[in-house]
Amino acid sequence: AEIEPEIRNFFGSGAVTQWKMIGVFENVWEAQHPPEKDALANGGRPDLSKRYHNAEGQDAAWHDVAGEPGTGTVDLAKAFKSTAMVCAYAFTEVDTPEPSETKIFCGADDEIAIWLNGKQLLNRGGSHGFEADGTEVPVQLPAGKNALFVKIGNRGGTWVFNLRMPGFENGKFVKPKETPESKQLAYALAQNPD
């Protein structure tokens, strides 16, 4: 059964709202552009000081891009001033004090791929409309600083994405504490998901 975003928010928003991003690159989805090759060769950690030749014939640099509070939605068309068939990359660190299990909830118009410490967790190509939190990915976070690397592709028109990880706040992941109320809500949802 589908859980409404409002109910998920009860367990903690975890919206990732601070990204280092670079773009735009030609969107041939399975192609690995230099920022992706470099990051994946280094455990998912890009060299944020490095510049790359982009699809517009310019040298692109990593820069700060903010998502909306609450959902983490990033308007890439606005951030990169493009609605063409292009892609961009996003990076953030997740400081995890102890090994933890969690989930990533994300959505993208159109394509999205996610890596944690260089290991691919998701690869969803093709044309898709935006549904915030529309995709759910289980995640095992090892203790320490984890590299979250994301590729977002556009096929034309609207170009947005969001990513949430309940328990994530200000660059740090803390296991959500189970309360009697959260256990009760989880049980109620399992029994009657409608």
Short mmCIF file of C-alpha atoms in Angstrom, two decimals, residues 10-175:
data_model
loop_
_atom_site.label_atom_id
_atom_site.label_comp_id
_atom_site.label_asym_id
_atom_site.label_seq_id
_atom_site.Cartn_x
_atom_site.Cartn_y
_atom_site.Cartn_z
CA PHE A 10 5.50 12.12 10.81
CA PHE A 11 8.63 9.98 11.00
CA GLY A 12 10.89 12.94 10.14
CA SER A 13 11.28 14.91 6.94
CA GLY A 14 14.97 14.23 6.31
CA ALA A 15 14.87 16.46 3.22
CA VAL A 16 18.28 17.00 1.66
CA THR A 17 18.26 20.70 0.89
CA GLN A 18 21.97 21.54 0.49
CA TRP A 19 23.75 20.16 -2.57
CA LYS A 20 26.94 20.74 -4.48
CA MET A 21 25.90 20.53 -8.15
CA ILE A 22 27.44 20.69 -11.60
CA GLY A 23 25.94 20.72 -15.09
CA VAL A 24 24.80 20.62 -17.77
CA PHE A 25 25.98 17.63 -19.76
CA GLU A 26 24.47 15.91 -22.79
CA ASN A 27 21.79 13.50 -21.59
CA VAL A 28 22.66 10.16 -23.09
CA TRP A 29 21.49 8.41 -19.92
CA GLU A 30 23.93 5.49 -19.80
CA ALA A 31 26.91 7.69 -20.73
CA GLN A 32 29.35 8.47 -17.93
CA HIS A 33 30.45 12.10 -18.06
CA PRO A 34 33.78 13.11 -16.48
CA PRO A 35 32.27 14.26 -13.12
CA GLU A 36 30.60 10.84 -12.77
CA LYS A 37 33.71 8.90 -13.82
CA ASP A 38 35.90 10.85 -11.39
CA ALA A 39 33.47 10.54 -8.48
CA LEU A 40 32.85 6.82 -8.94
CA ALA A 41 36.61 6.19 -9.20
CA ASN A 42 36.89 7.86 -5.77
CA GLY A 43 34.15 6.06 -3.80
CA GLY A 44 31.42 8.45 -4.96
CA ARG A 45 33.31 11.58 -3.88
CA PRO A 46 33.77 14.18 -6.61
CA ASP A 47 36.69 16.62 -6.63
CA LEU A 48 34.67 19.76 -5.88
CA SER A 49 37.54 22.01 -7.00
CA LYS A 50 37.66 20.51 -10.49
CA ARG A 51 36.05 22.18 -13.51
CA TYR A 52 34.56 20.27 -16.46
CA HIS A 53 33.71 21.21 -20.05
CA ASN A 54 29.90 21.06 -20.25
CA ALA A 55 27.33 20.59 -23.05
CA GLU A 56 27.14 24.36 -23.56
CA GLY A 57 30.86 24.59 -24.36
CA GLN A 58 31.71 26.24 -21.04
CA ASP A 59 33.87 25.24 -18.08
CA ALA A 60 31.43 24.28 -15.34
CA ALA A 61 32.26 24.31 -11.63
CA TRP A 62 30.56 22.68 -8.65
CA HIS A 63 28.31 25.20 -6.90
CA ASP A 64 25.78 25.33 -4.07
CA VAL A 65 22.14 24.63 -4.93
CA ALA A 66 19.38 24.67 -2.31
CA GLY A 67 16.21 22.60 -2.28
CA GLU A 68 12.88 23.56 -0.76
CA PRO A 69 12.63 23.04 3.00
CA GLY A 70 10.41 20.08 3.90
CA THR A 71 10.50 18.23 0.57
CA GLY A 72 14.01 19.01 -0.68
CA THR A 73 12.65 19.70 -4.18
CA VAL A 74 15.23 21.29 -6.49
CA ASP A 75 14.12 23.10 -9.65
CA LEU A 76 16.97 22.17 -11.97
CA ALA A 77 15.53 24.13 -14.90
CA LYS A 78 15.89 27.24 -12.76
CA ALA A 79 19.28 26.29 -11.26
CA PHE A 80 20.84 25.53 -14.65
CA LYS A 81 18.66 27.73 -16.90
CA SER A 82 17.90 24.80 -19.21
CA THR A 83 15.01 22.52 -20.13
CA ALA A 84 16.95 20.76 -22.92
CA MET A 85 17.88 17.08 -23.03
CA VAL A 86 20.68 17.43 -20.47
CA CYS A 87 21.78 16.01 -17.12
CA ALA A 88 23.45 17.32 -13.97
CA TYR A 89 25.14 15.85 -10.90
CA ALA A 90 24.53 16.47 -7.20
CA PHE A 91 26.64 15.58 -4.18
CA THR A 92 26.32 15.76 -0.41
CA GLU A 93 27.86 14.03 2.58
CA VAL A 94 25.91 12.12 5.21
CA ASP A 95 27.75 11.96 8.53
CA THR A 96 26.57 8.77 10.24
CA PRO A 97 27.69 8.23 13.88
CA GLU A 98 26.71 4.54 13.88
CA PRO A 99 25.76 1.97 11.21
CA SER A 100 22.10 2.48 10.33
CA GLU A 101 19.33 1.18 8.10
CA THR A 102 17.07 3.74 6.51
CA LYS A 103 15.29 4.54 3.27
CA ILE A 104 15.73 7.18 0.62
CA PHE A 105 12.53 8.64 -0.82
CA CYS A 106 13.05 10.48 -4.09
CA GLY A 107 11.36 11.69 -7.22
CA ALA A 108 12.55 13.12 -10.52
CA ASP A 109 11.29 14.51 -13.79
CA ASP A 110 12.74 12.76 -15.72
CA GLU A 111 15.64 10.43 -14.79
CA ILE A 112 17.56 9.72 -11.58
CA ALA A 113 20.47 7.54 -10.49
CA ILE A 114 21.80 7.40 -6.92
CA TRP A 115 25.10 6.09 -5.55
CA LEU A 116 26.17 5.73 -1.92
CA ASN A 117 29.95 5.56 -1.46
CA GLY A 118 30.28 4.66 -5.15
CA LYS A 119 27.76 1.77 -5.03
CA GLN A 120 24.69 2.29 -7.22
CA LEU A 121 21.39 2.13 -5.33
CA LEU A 122 19.03 3.29 -8.09
CA ASN A 123 19.07 3.77 -11.87
CA ARG A 124 15.73 4.97 -13.26
CA GLY A 125 16.03 6.15 -16.85
CA GLY A 126 13.27 7.17 -19.26
CA SER A 127 10.58 9.84 -19.22
CA HIS A 128 8.79 10.31 -15.90
CA GLY A 129 6.58 13.00 -14.43
CA PHE A 130 7.62 14.36 -11.04
CA GLU A 131 6.18 12.66 -7.99
CA ALA A 132 7.90 13.81 -4.79
CA ASP A 133 9.00 10.74 -2.81
CA GLY A 134 7.62 8.51 -5.60
CA THR A 135 10.54 6.06 -5.38
CA GLU A 136 11.69 4.31 -2.22
CA VAL A 137 15.18 2.80 -1.87
CA PRO A 138 16.42 0.86 1.19
CA VAL A 139 19.85 2.02 2.39
CA GLN A 140 22.54 0.62 4.70
CA LEU A 141 24.61 3.52 6.01
CA PRO A 142 28.01 2.55 7.42
CA ALA A 143 29.41 4.65 10.28
CA GLY A 144 31.41 7.67 9.12
CA LYS A 145 31.12 10.22 6.30
CA ASN A 146 29.07 8.74 3.48
CA ALA A 147 29.16 10.10 -0.08
CA LEU A 148 25.71 10.55 -1.67
CA PHE A 149 26.11 11.14 -5.42
CA VAL A 150 23.12 11.70 -7.73
CA LYS A 151 22.67 12.05 -11.50
CA ILE A 152 19.47 13.75 -12.70
CA GLY A 153 18.50 13.73 -16.38
CA ASN A 154 15.99 15.70 -18.38
CA ARG A 155 14.26 14.72 -21.60
CA GLY A 156 12.77 18.20 -22.10
CA GLY A 157 10.32 20.45 -20.25
CA THR A 158 10.05 20.33 -16.48
CA TRP A 159 13.28 19.28 -14.74
CA VAL A 160 13.10 18.75 -10.96
CA PHE A 161 14.09 16.23 -8.30
CA ASN A 162 13.80 15.67 -4.58
CA LEU A 163 15.51 13.38 -2.10
CA ARG A 164 14.63 12.66 1.53
CA MET A 165 16.20 10.36 4.09
CA PRO A 166 14.22 10.36 7.36
CA GLY A 167 16.76 10.90 10.13
CA PHE A 168 18.94 13.21 7.99
CA GLU A 169 19.35 16.77 9.19
CA ASN A 170 22.06 19.35 8.48
CA GLY A 171 24.48 16.84 6.98
CA LYS A 172 24.09 14.26 9.76
CA PHE A 173 22.04 11.09 10.00
CA VAL A 174 20.60 10.14 13.37
CA LYS A 175 18.45 7.04 13.75
#
